[in-house]
JSON list of C-alpha atoms in Angstrom, two decimals:
[
{"chain": "A", "resi": 1, "resn": "UNK", "atom": "CA", "xyz": [0.00, 0.00, 0.00]},
{"chain": "A", "resi": 2, "resn": "UNK", "atom": "CA", "xyz": [1.29, 3.43, -0.89]},
{"chain": "A", "resi": 3, "resn": "UNK", "atom": "CA", "xyz": [1.17, 6.59, 1.13]},
{"chain": "A", "resi": 4, "resn": "UNK", "atom": "CA", "xyz": [1.50, 8.73, -1.97]},
{"chain": "A", "resi": 5, "resn": "UNK", "atom": "CA", "xyz": [-1.63, 10.68, -2.81]},
{"chain": "A", "resi": 6, "resn": "UNK", "atom": "CA", "xyz": [-3.63, 9.15, -5.67]},
{"chain": "A", "resi": 7, "resn": "UNK", "atom": "CA", "xyz": [-4.64, 11.74, -8.25]},
{"chain": "A", "resi": 8, "resn": "UNK", "atom": "CA", "xyz": [-7.31, 11.18, -10.87]},
{"chain": "A", "resi": 9, "resn": "UNK", "atom": "CA", "xyz": [-6.81, 12.88, -14.21]},
{"chain": "A", "resi": 10, "resn": "UNK", "atom": "CA", "xyz": [-10.43, 13.32, -15.22]},
{"chain": "A", "resi": 11, "resn": "UNK", "atom": "CA", "xyz": [-11.14, 13.47, -18.95]},
{"chain": "A", "resi": 12, "resn": "UNK", "atom": "CA", "xyz": [-14.20, 15.68, -18.94]},
{"chain": "A", "resi": 13, "resn": "UNK", "atom": "CA", "xyz": [-15.57, 15.21, -22.45]},
{"chain": "A", "resi": 14, "resn": "UNK", "atom": "CA", "xyz": [-16.86, 12.15, -24.28]},
{"chain": "A", "resi": 15, "resn": "UNK", "atom": "CA", "xyz": [-17.03, 13.34, -27.89]},
{"chain": "A", "resi": 16, "resn": "UNK", "atom": "CA", "xyz": [-15.57, 10.97, -30.48]},
{"chain": "A", "resi": 17, "resn": "UNK", "atom": "CA", "xyz": [-13.35, 13.70, -31.93]},
{"chain": "A", "resi": 18, "resn": "UNK", "atom": "CA", "xyz": [-12.23, 15.16, -28.61]},
{"chain": "A", "resi": 19, "resn": "UNK", "atom": "CA", "xyz": [-8.83, 16.81, -28.20]},
{"chain": "A", "resi": 20, "resn": "UNK", "atom": "CA", "xyz": [-8.62, 15.85, -24.51]},
{"chain": "A", "resi": 21, "resn": "UNK", "atom": "CA", "xyz": [-6.66, 12.63, -25.02]},
{"chain": "A", "resi": 22, "resn": "UNK", "atom": "CA", "xyz": [-3.53, 14.46, -26.19]},
{"chain": "A", "resi": 23, "resn": "UNK", "atom": "CA", "xyz": [-3.11, 16.75, -23.19]},
{"chain": "A", "resi": 24, "resn": "UNK", "atom": "CA", "xyz": [-4.21, 13.97, -20.83]},
{"chain": "A", "resi": 25, "resn": "UNK", "atom": "CA", "xyz": [-1.47, 11.58, -21.93]},
{"chain": "A", "resi": 26, "resn": "UNK", "atom": "CA", "xyz": [1.10, 14.39, -22.07]},
{"chain": "A", "resi": 27, "resn": "UNK", "atom": "CA", "xyz": [0.26, 15.46, -18.51]},
{"chain": "A", "resi": 28, "resn": "UNK", "atom": "CA", "xyz": [0.14, 11.87, -17.25]},
{"chain": "A", "resi": 29, "resn": "UNK", "atom": "CA", "xyz": [3.69, 11.28, -18.52]},
{"chain": "A", "resi": 30, "resn": "UNK", "atom": "CA", "xyz": [4.92, 14.39, -16.69]},
{"chain": "A", "resi": 31, "resn": "UNK", "atom": "CA", "xyz": [3.14, 13.35, -13.50]},
{"chain": "A", "resi": 32, "resn": "UNK", "atom": "CA", "xyz": [4.42, 9.77, -13.65]},
{"chain": "A", "resi": 33, "resn": "UNK", "atom": "CA", "xyz": [8.01, 11.05, -13.68]},
{"chain": "A", "resi": 34, "resn": "UNK", "atom": "CA", "xyz": [7.43, 12.39, -10.15]},
{"chain": "A", "resi": 35, "resn": "UNK", "atom": "CA", "xyz": [7.88, 10.41, -6.95]},
{"chain": "A", "resi": 36, "resn": "UNK", "atom": "CA", "xyz": [5.36, 12.26, -4.75]},
{"chain": "A", "resi": 37, "resn": "UNK", "atom": "CA", "xyz": [2.03, 11.29, -6.38]},
{"chain": "A", "resi": 38, "resn": "UNK", "atom": "CA", "xyz": [0.40, 8.44, -8.24]},
{"chain": "A", "resi": 39, "resn": "UNK", "atom": "CA", "xyz": [-1.88, 9.25, -11.15]},
{"chain": "A", "resi": 40, "resn": "UNK", "atom": "CA", "xyz": [-4.56, 7.43, -13.05]},
{"chain": "A", "resi": 41, "resn": "UNK", "atom": "CA", "xyz": [-6.83, 8.44, -15.88]},
{"chain": "A", "resi": 42, "resn": "UNK", "atom": "CA", "xyz": [-10.54, 8.64, -15.13]},
{"chain": "A", "resi": 43, "resn": "UNK", "atom": "CA", "xyz": [-12.40, 8.86, -18.44]},
{"chain": "A", "resi": 44, "resn": "UNK", "atom": "CA", "xyz": [-16.04, 9.92, -18.41]},
{"chain": "A", "resi": 45, "resn": "UNK", "atom": "CA", "xyz": [-16.57, 7.61, -21.38]},
{"chain": "A", "resi": 46, "resn": "UNK", "atom": "CA", "xyz": [-16.22, 4.78, -18.86]},
{"chain": "A", "resi": 47, "resn": "UNK", "atom": "CA", "xyz": [-19.07, 6.19, -16.73]},
{"chain": "A", "resi": 48, "resn": "UNK", "atom": "CA", "xyz": [-22.13, 6.64, -18.99]},
{"chain": "A", "resi": 49, "resn": "UNK", "atom": "CA", "xyz": [-24.50, 8.00, -16.36]},
{"chain": "A", "resi": 50, "resn": "UNK", "atom": "CA", "xyz": [-28.08, 9.03, -17.05]},
{"chain": "A", "resi": 51, "resn": "UNK", "atom": "CA", "xyz": [-29.11, 12.62, -16.50]},
{"chain": "A", "resi": 52, "resn": "UNK", "atom": "CA", "xyz": [-29.28, 13.25, -12.78]},
{"chain": "A", "resi": 53, "resn": "UNK", "atom": "CA", "xyz": [-32.78, 12.31, -11.64]},
{"chain": "A", "resi": 54, "resn": "UNK", "atom": "CA", "xyz": [-32.18, 10.94, -8.14]},
{"chain": "A", "resi": 55, "resn": "UNK", "atom": "CA", "xyz": [-34.83, 11.50, -5.47]},
{"chain": "A", "resi": 56, "resn": "UNK", "atom": "CA", "xyz": [-32.43, 13.63, -3.42]},
{"chain": "A", "resi": 57, "resn": "UNK", "atom": "CA", "xyz": [-28.97, 15.11, -3.49]},
{"chain": "A", "resi": 58, "resn": "UNK", "atom": "CA", "xyz": [-26.05, 12.71, -3.03]},
{"chain": "A", "resi": 59, "resn": "UNK", "atom": "CA", "xyz": [-25.24, 14.97, -0.09]},
{"chain": "A", "resi": 60, "resn": "UNK", "atom": "CA", "xyz": [-28.19, 13.36, 1.70]},
{"chain": "A", "resi": 61, "resn": "UNK", "atom": "CA", "xyz": [-28.45, 9.86, 0.26]},
{"chain": "A", "resi": 62, "resn": "UNK", "atom": "CA", "xyz": [-26.32, 7.63, -1.99]},
{"chain": "A", "resi": 63, "resn": "UNK", "atom": "CA", "xyz": [-27.23, 7.44, -5.66]},
{"chain": "A", "resi": 64, "resn": "UNK", "atom": "CA", "xyz": [-29.03, 4.36, -6.98]},
{"chain": "A", "resi": 65, "resn": "UNK", "atom": "CA", "xyz": [-27.73, 4.01, -10.53]},
{"chain": "A", "resi": 66, "resn": "UNK", "atom": "CA", "xyz": [-24.93, 1.38, -10.72]},
{"chain": "A", "resi": 67, "resn": "UNK", "atom": "CA", "xyz": [-22.71, 3.44, -13.04]},
{"chain": "A", "resi": 68, "resn": "UNK", "atom": "CA", "xyz": [-23.11, 6.48, -10.80]},
{"chain": "A", "resi": 69, "resn": "UNK", "atom": "CA", "xyz": [-22.21, 4.28, -7.82]},
{"chain": "A", "resi": 70, "resn": "UNK", "atom": "CA", "xyz": [-19.05, 3.18, -9.64]},
{"chain": "A", "resi": 71, "resn": "UNK", "atom": "CA", "xyz": [-18.22, 6.85, -10.36]},
{"chain": "A", "resi": 72, "resn": "UNK", "atom": "CA", "xyz": [-18.71, 7.76, -6.69]},
{"chain": "A", "resi": 73, "resn": "UNK", "atom": "CA", "xyz": [-16.52, 4.83, -5.61]},
{"chain": "A", "resi": 74, "resn": "UNK", "atom": "CA", "xyz": [-13.75, 5.98, -7.97]},
{"chain": "A", "resi": 75, "resn": "UNK", "atom": "CA", "xyz": [-13.99, 9.57, -6.73]},
{"chain": "A", "resi": 76, "resn": "UNK", "atom": "CA", "xyz": [-13.87, 8.38, -3.10]},
{"chain": "A", "resi": 77, "resn": "UNK", "atom": "CA", "xyz": [-10.69, 6.35, -3.71]},
{"chain": "A", "resi": 78, "resn": "UNK", "atom": "CA", "xyz": [-8.78, 9.37, -5.04]},
{"chain": "A", "resi": 79, "resn": "UNK", "atom": "CA", "xyz": [-6.96, 11.99, -2.99]},
{"chain": "A", "resi": 80, "resn": "UNK", "atom": "CA", "xyz": [-7.20, 14.75, -5.58]},
{"chain": "A", "resi": 81, "resn": "UNK", "atom": "CA", "xyz": [-8.18, 15.56, -9.12]},
{"chain": "A", "resi": 82, "resn": "UNK", "atom": "CA", "xyz": [-6.93, 17.19, -12.28]},
{"chain": "A", "resi": 83, "resn": "UNK", "atom": "CA", "xyz": [-9.81, 18.09, -14.54]},
{"chain": "A", "resi": 84, "resn": "UNK", "atom": "CA", "xyz": [-8.97, 18.14, -18.24]},
{"chain": "A", "resi": 85, "resn": "UNK", "atom": "CA", "xyz": [-11.71, 20.47, -19.41]},
{"chain": "A", "resi": 86, "resn": "UNK", "atom": "CA", "xyz": [-12.76, 21.82, -22.75]},
{"chain": "A", "resi": 87, "resn": "UNK", "atom": "CA", "xyz": [-14.67, 25.06, -22.91]},
{"chain": "A", "resi": 88, "resn": "UNK", "atom": "CA", "xyz": [-18.24, 24.65, -24.15]},
{"chain": "A", "resi": 89, "resn": "UNK", "atom": "CA", "xyz": [-20.10, 27.97, -24.49]},
{"chain": "A", "resi": 90, "resn": "UNK", "atom": "CA", "xyz": [-17.95, 29.61, -21.80]},
{"chain": "A", "resi": 91, "resn": "UNK", "atom": "CA", "xyz": [-18.45, 26.70, -19.41]},
{"chain": "A", "resi": 92, "resn": "UNK", "atom": "CA", "xyz": [-17.77, 23.00, -18.85]},
{"chain": "A", "resi": 93, "resn": "UNK", "atom": "CA", "xyz": [-19.26, 20.11, -20.78]},
{"chain": "A", "resi": 94, "resn": "UNK", "atom": "CA", "xyz": [-22.70, 18.90, -19.77]},
{"chain": "A", "resi": 95, "resn": "UNK", "atom": "CA", "xyz": [-21.38, 15.39, -19.21]},
{"chain": "A", "resi": 96, "resn": "UNK", "atom": "CA", "xyz": [-18.90, 16.68, -16.61]},
{"chain": "A", "resi": 97, "resn": "UNK", "atom": "CA", "xyz": [-21.55, 18.68, -14.76]},
{"chain": "A", "resi": 98, "resn": "UNK", "atom": "CA", "xyz": [-23.82, 15.64, -14.76]},
{"chain": "A", "resi": 99, "resn": "UNK", "atom": "CA", "xyz": [-21.05, 13.41, -13.42]},
{"chain": "A", "resi": 100, "resn": "UNK", "atom": "CA", "xyz": [-20.21, 15.87, -10.66]},
{"chain": "A", "resi": 101, "resn": "UNK", "atom": "CA", "xyz": [-23.88, 15.95, -9.65]},
{"chain": "A", "resi": 102, "resn": "UNK", "atom": "CA", "xyz": [-23.87, 12.17, -9.09]},
{"chain": "A", "resi": 103, "resn": "UNK", "atom": "CA", "xyz": [-21.64, 12.27, -5.98]},
{"chain": "A", "resi": 104, "resn": "UNK", "atom": "CA", "xyz": [-21.01, 14.59, -3.06]},
{"chain": "A", "resi": 105, "resn": "UNK", "atom": "CA", "xyz": [-19.18, 13.38, 0.07]},
{"chain": "A", "resi": 106, "resn": "UNK", "atom": "CA", "xyz": [-16.70, 11.49, -2.11]},
{"chain": "A", "resi": 107, "resn": "UNK", "atom": "CA", "xyz": [-15.14, 14.78, -3.27]},
{"chain": "A", "resi": 108, "resn": "UNK", "atom": "CA", "xyz": [-15.06, 16.56, 0.07]},
{"chain": "A", "resi": 109, "resn": "UNK", "atom": "CA", "xyz": [-11.84, 18.09, 1.39]},
{"chain": "A", "resi": 110, "resn": "UNK", "atom": "CA", "xyz": [-9.73, 17.09, -1.59]},
{"chain": "A", "resi": 111, "resn": "UNK", "atom": "CA", "xyz": [-7.80, 19.38, -3.95]},
{"chain": "A", "resi": 112, "resn": "UNK", "atom": "CA", "xyz": [-8.42, 19.95, -7.65]},
{"chain": "A", "resi": 113, "resn": "UNK", "atom": "CA", "xyz": [-6.23, 21.40, -10.36]},
{"chain": "A", "resi": 114, "resn": "UNK", "atom": "CA", "xyz": [-7.07, 22.09, -13.98]},
{"chain": "A", "resi": 115, "resn": "UNK", "atom": "CA", "xyz": [-5.89, 21.79, -17.54]},
{"chain": "A", "resi": 116, "resn": "UNK", "atom": "CA", "xyz": [-8.20, 23.84, -19.75]},
{"chain": "A", "resi": 117, "resn": "UNK", "atom": "CA", "xyz": [-8.21, 24.16, -23.49]},
{"chain": "A", "resi": 118, "resn": "UNK", "atom": "CA", "xyz": [-10.07, 26.11, -26.12]},
{"chain": "A", "resi": 119, "resn": "UNK", "atom": "CA", "xyz": [-10.98, 29.78, -26.28]},
{"chain": "A", "resi": 120, "resn": "UNK", "atom": "CA", "xyz": [-8.80, 31.73, -23.83]},
{"chain": "A", "resi": 121, "resn": "UNK", "atom": "CA", "xyz": [-7.22, 28.44, -22.78]},
{"chain": "A", "resi": 122, "resn": "UNK", "atom": "CA", "xyz": [-10.43, 27.10, -21.29]},
{"chain": "A", "resi": 123, "resn": "UNK", "atom": "CA", "xyz": [-10.17, 29.75, -18.55]},
{"chain": "A", "resi": 124, "resn": "UNK", "atom": "CA", "xyz": [-13.92, 30.42, -18.46]},
{"chain": "A", "resi": 125, "resn": "UNK", "atom": "CA", "xyz": [-14.65, 26.70, -18.13]},
{"chain": "A", "resi": 126, "resn": "UNK", "atom": "CA", "xyz": [-12.12, 26.46, -15.31]},
{"chain": "A", "resi": 127, "resn": "UNK", "atom": "CA", "xyz": [-13.78, 29.38, -13.53]},
{"chain": "A", "resi": 128, "resn": "UNK", "atom": "CA", "xyz": [-17.20, 27.75, -13.86]},
{"chain": "A", "resi": 129, "resn": "UNK", "atom": "CA", "xyz": [-15.77, 24.49, -12.57]},
{"chain": "A", "resi": 130, "resn": "UNK", "atom": "CA", "xyz": [-14.28, 26.27, -9.55]},
{"chain": "A", "resi": 131, "resn": "UNK", "atom": "CA", "xyz": [-17.78, 27.52, -8.62]},
{"chain": "A", "resi": 132, "resn": "UNK", "atom": "CA", "xyz": [-19.28, 24.04, -8.84]},
{"chain": "A", "resi": 133, "resn": "UNK", "atom": "CA", "xyz": [-16.43, 22.44, -6.90]},
{"chain": "A", "resi": 134, "resn": "UNK", "atom": "CA", "xyz": [-16.73, 25.00, -4.10]},
{"chain": "A", "resi": 135, "resn": "UNK", "atom": "CA", "xyz": [-20.21, 23.63, -3.37]},
{"chain": "A", "resi": 136, "resn": "UNK", "atom": "CA", "xyz": [-18.76, 20.10, -3.33]},
{"chain": "A", "resi": 137, "resn": "UNK", "atom": "CA", "xyz": [-16.18, 21.19, -0.71]},
{"chain": "A", "resi": 138, "resn": "UNK", "atom": "CA", "xyz": [-13.26, 20.72, -3.08]},
{"chain": "A", "resi": 139, "resn": "UNK", "atom": "CA", "xyz": [-10.20, 22.92, -2.59]},
{"chain": "A", "resi": 140, "resn": "UNK", "atom": "CA", "xyz": [-9.48, 24.38, -6.02]},
{"chain": "A", "resi": 141, "resn": "UNK", "atom": "CA", "xyz": [-5.90, 25.40, -6.63]},
{"chain": "A", "resi": 142, "resn": "UNK", "atom": "CA", "xyz": [-4.48, 28.52, -8.23]},
{"chain": "A", "resi": 143, "resn": "UNK", "atom": "CA", "xyz": [-2.06, 27.06, -10.74]},
{"chain": "A", "resi": 144, "resn": "UNK", "atom": "CA", "xyz": [-3.41, 25.55, -13.96]},
{"chain": "A", "resi": 145, "resn": "UNK", "atom": "CA", "xyz": [-2.38, 24.74, -17.51]},
{"chain": "A", "resi": 146, "resn": "UNK", "atom": "CA", "xyz": [-4.19, 26.68, -20.22]},
{"chain": "A", "resi": 147, "resn": "UNK", "atom": "CA", "xyz": [-3.90, 25.57, -23.83]},
{"chain": "A", "resi": 148, "resn": "UNK", "atom": "CA", "xyz": [-5.05, 28.36, -26.12]},
{"chain": "A", "resi": 149, "resn": "UNK", "atom": "CA", "xyz": [-6.22, 27.97, -29.70]},
{"chain": "A", "resi": 150, "resn": "UNK", "atom": "CA", "xyz": [-2.78, 28.97, -31.08]},
{"chain": "A", "resi": 151, "resn": "UNK", "atom": "CA", "xyz": [-1.33, 25.87, -29.37]},
{"chain": "A", "resi": 152, "resn": "UNK", "atom": "CA", "xyz": [-4.37, 23.60, -29.57]},
{"chain": "A", "resi": 153, "resn": "UNK", "atom": "CA", "xyz": [-4.93, 23.79, -33.32]},
{"chain": "A", "resi": 154, "resn": "UNK", "atom": "CA", "xyz": [-1.42, 22.71, -34.39]},
{"chain": "A", "resi": 155, "resn": "UNK", "atom": "CA", "xyz": [-1.44, 20.03, -31.68]},
{"chain": "A", "resi": 156, "resn": "UNK", "atom": "CA", "xyz": [-4.78, 18.72, -32.97]},
{"chain": "A", "resi": 157, "resn": "UNK", "atom": "CA", "xyz": [-3.50, 18.59, -36.54]},
{"chain": "A", "resi": 158, "resn": "UNK", "atom": "CA", "xyz": [-0.22, 16.92, -35.48]},
{"chain": "A", "resi": 159, "resn": "UNK", "atom": "CA", "xyz": [1.69, 19.85, -36.95]},
{"chain": "A", "resi": 160, "resn": "UNK", "atom": "CA", "xyz": [3.41, 20.41, -33.60]},
{"chain": "A", "resi": 161, "resn": "UNK", "atom": "CA", "xyz": [3.87, 18.55, -30.34]},
{"chain": "A", "resi": 162, "resn": "UNK", "atom": "CA", "xyz": [3.98, 19.67, -26.73]},
{"chain": "A", "resi": 163, "resn": "UNK", "atom": "CA", "xyz": [7.77, 20.08, -26.93]},
{"chain": "A", "resi": 164, "resn": "UNK", "atom": "CA", "xyz": [7.14, 23.06, -29.22]},
{"chain": "A", "resi": 165, "resn": "UNK", "atom": "CA", "xyz": [5.47, 24.83, -26.30]},
{"chain": "A", "resi": 166, "resn": "UNK", "atom": "CA", "xyz": [7.90, 24.42, -23.35]},
{"chain": "A", "resi": 167, "resn": "UNK", "atom": "CA", "xyz": [6.01, 26.96, -21.23]},
{"chain": "A", "resi": 168, "resn": "UNK", "atom": "CA", "xyz": [3.14, 24.44, -20.99]},
{"chain": "A", "resi": 169, "resn": "UNK", "atom": "CA", "xyz": [5.47, 21.97, -19.27]},
{"chain": "A", "resi": 170, "resn": "UNK", "atom": "CA", "xyz": [6.59, 24.76, -16.93]},
{"chain": "A", "resi": 171, "resn": "UNK", "atom": "CA", "xyz": [2.96, 25.44, -16.04]},
{"chain": "A", "resi": 172, "resn": "UNK", "atom": "CA", "xyz": [2.32, 21.71, -15.55]},
{"chain": "A", "resi": 173, "resn": "UNK", "atom": "CA", "xyz": [5.26, 21.41, -13.14]},
{"chain": "A", "resi": 174, "resn": "UNK", "atom": "CA", "xyz": [4.07, 24.36, -11.08]},
{"chain": "A", "resi": 175, "resn": "UNK", "atom": "CA", "xyz": [0.54, 22.96, -11.01]},
{"chain": "A", "resi": 176, "resn": "UNK", "atom": "CA", "xyz": [1.70, 19.45, -10.04]},
{"chain": "A", "resi": 177, "resn": "UNK", "atom": "CA", "xyz": [4.03, 20.79, -7.32]},
{"chain": "A", "resi": 178, "resn": "UNK", "atom": "CA", "xyz": [1.09, 22.64, -5.76]},
{"chain": "A", "resi": 179, "resn": "UNK", "atom": "CA", "xyz": [-1.32, 19.72, -6.19]},
{"chain": "A", "resi": 180, "resn": "UNK", "atom": "CA", "xyz": [1.11, 17.22, -4.63]},
{"chain": "A", "resi": 181, "resn": "UNK", "atom": "CA", "xyz": [1.51, 19.45, -1.57]},
{"chain": "A", "resi": 182, "resn": "UNK", "atom": "CA", "xyz": [-2.22, 20.01, -1.11]},
{"chain": "A", "resi": 183, "resn": "UNK", "atom": "CA", "xyz": [-3.12, 16.37, -1.79]},
{"chain": "A", "resi": 184, "resn": "UNK", "atom": "CA", "xyz": [-0.61, 15.20, 0.81]},
{"chain": "A", "resi": 185, "resn": "UNK", "atom": "CA", "xyz": [-1.68, 17.77, 3.39]},
{"chain": "A", "resi": 186, "resn": "UNK", "atom": "CA", "xyz": [-5.39, 17.10, 2.97]},
{"chain": "A", "resi": 187, "resn": "UNK", "atom": "CA", "xyz": [-4.89, 13.32, 2.92]},
{"chain": "A", "resi": 188, "resn": "UNK", "atom": "CA", "xyz": [-3.13, 13.61, 6.27]},
{"chain": "A", "resi": 189, "resn": "UNK", "atom": "CA", "xyz": [-5.85, 15.89, 7.62]},
{"chain": "A", "resi": 190, "resn": "UNK", "atom": "CA", "xyz": [-8.66, 13.58, 6.45]},
{"chain": "A", "resi": 191, "resn": "UNK", "atom": "CA", "xyz": [-6.93, 10.61, 8.11]},
{"chain": "A", "resi": 192, "resn": "UNK", "atom": "CA", "xyz": [-6.77, 12.52, 11.42]}
]
């Protein structure tokens, strides 16, 4: 058994032509080179939940749908999250909001960091996500990775790779340093 915090890299879109896989695998490789956290990919494609229609909030009673229960179990087992989020109409994807609605205590008192992409680097989606996570008692962190259209488009077309944008790796390191500290501190606090 490890004492390292377990971090879920949450792929927040399910579209067939999504860009999310590229930054997810890039970030996972950077994170796996560290010795202070363990990471795993959590893909919303693996959790096809219905629209939230439970009788009450998961804050008051567990959800009944088996896929939502599996999602909640996965969220509970993690010590922190990195949300890979696209920007859809200045916000997050509907599938991410729906997934977040299907759990509550499982997220509590854990940190979250962000990799956003799209218009203005997904910054508006990240801001919306911060508001939602505040209600779920998640500690959202300052440092994030933002992939703007001028980076995203050549990455999507395989005209460039992440090595062409070294400042993204710098941002990822800063974000992961912060996340590792918070995940460790909050894991210790939750255990006490």
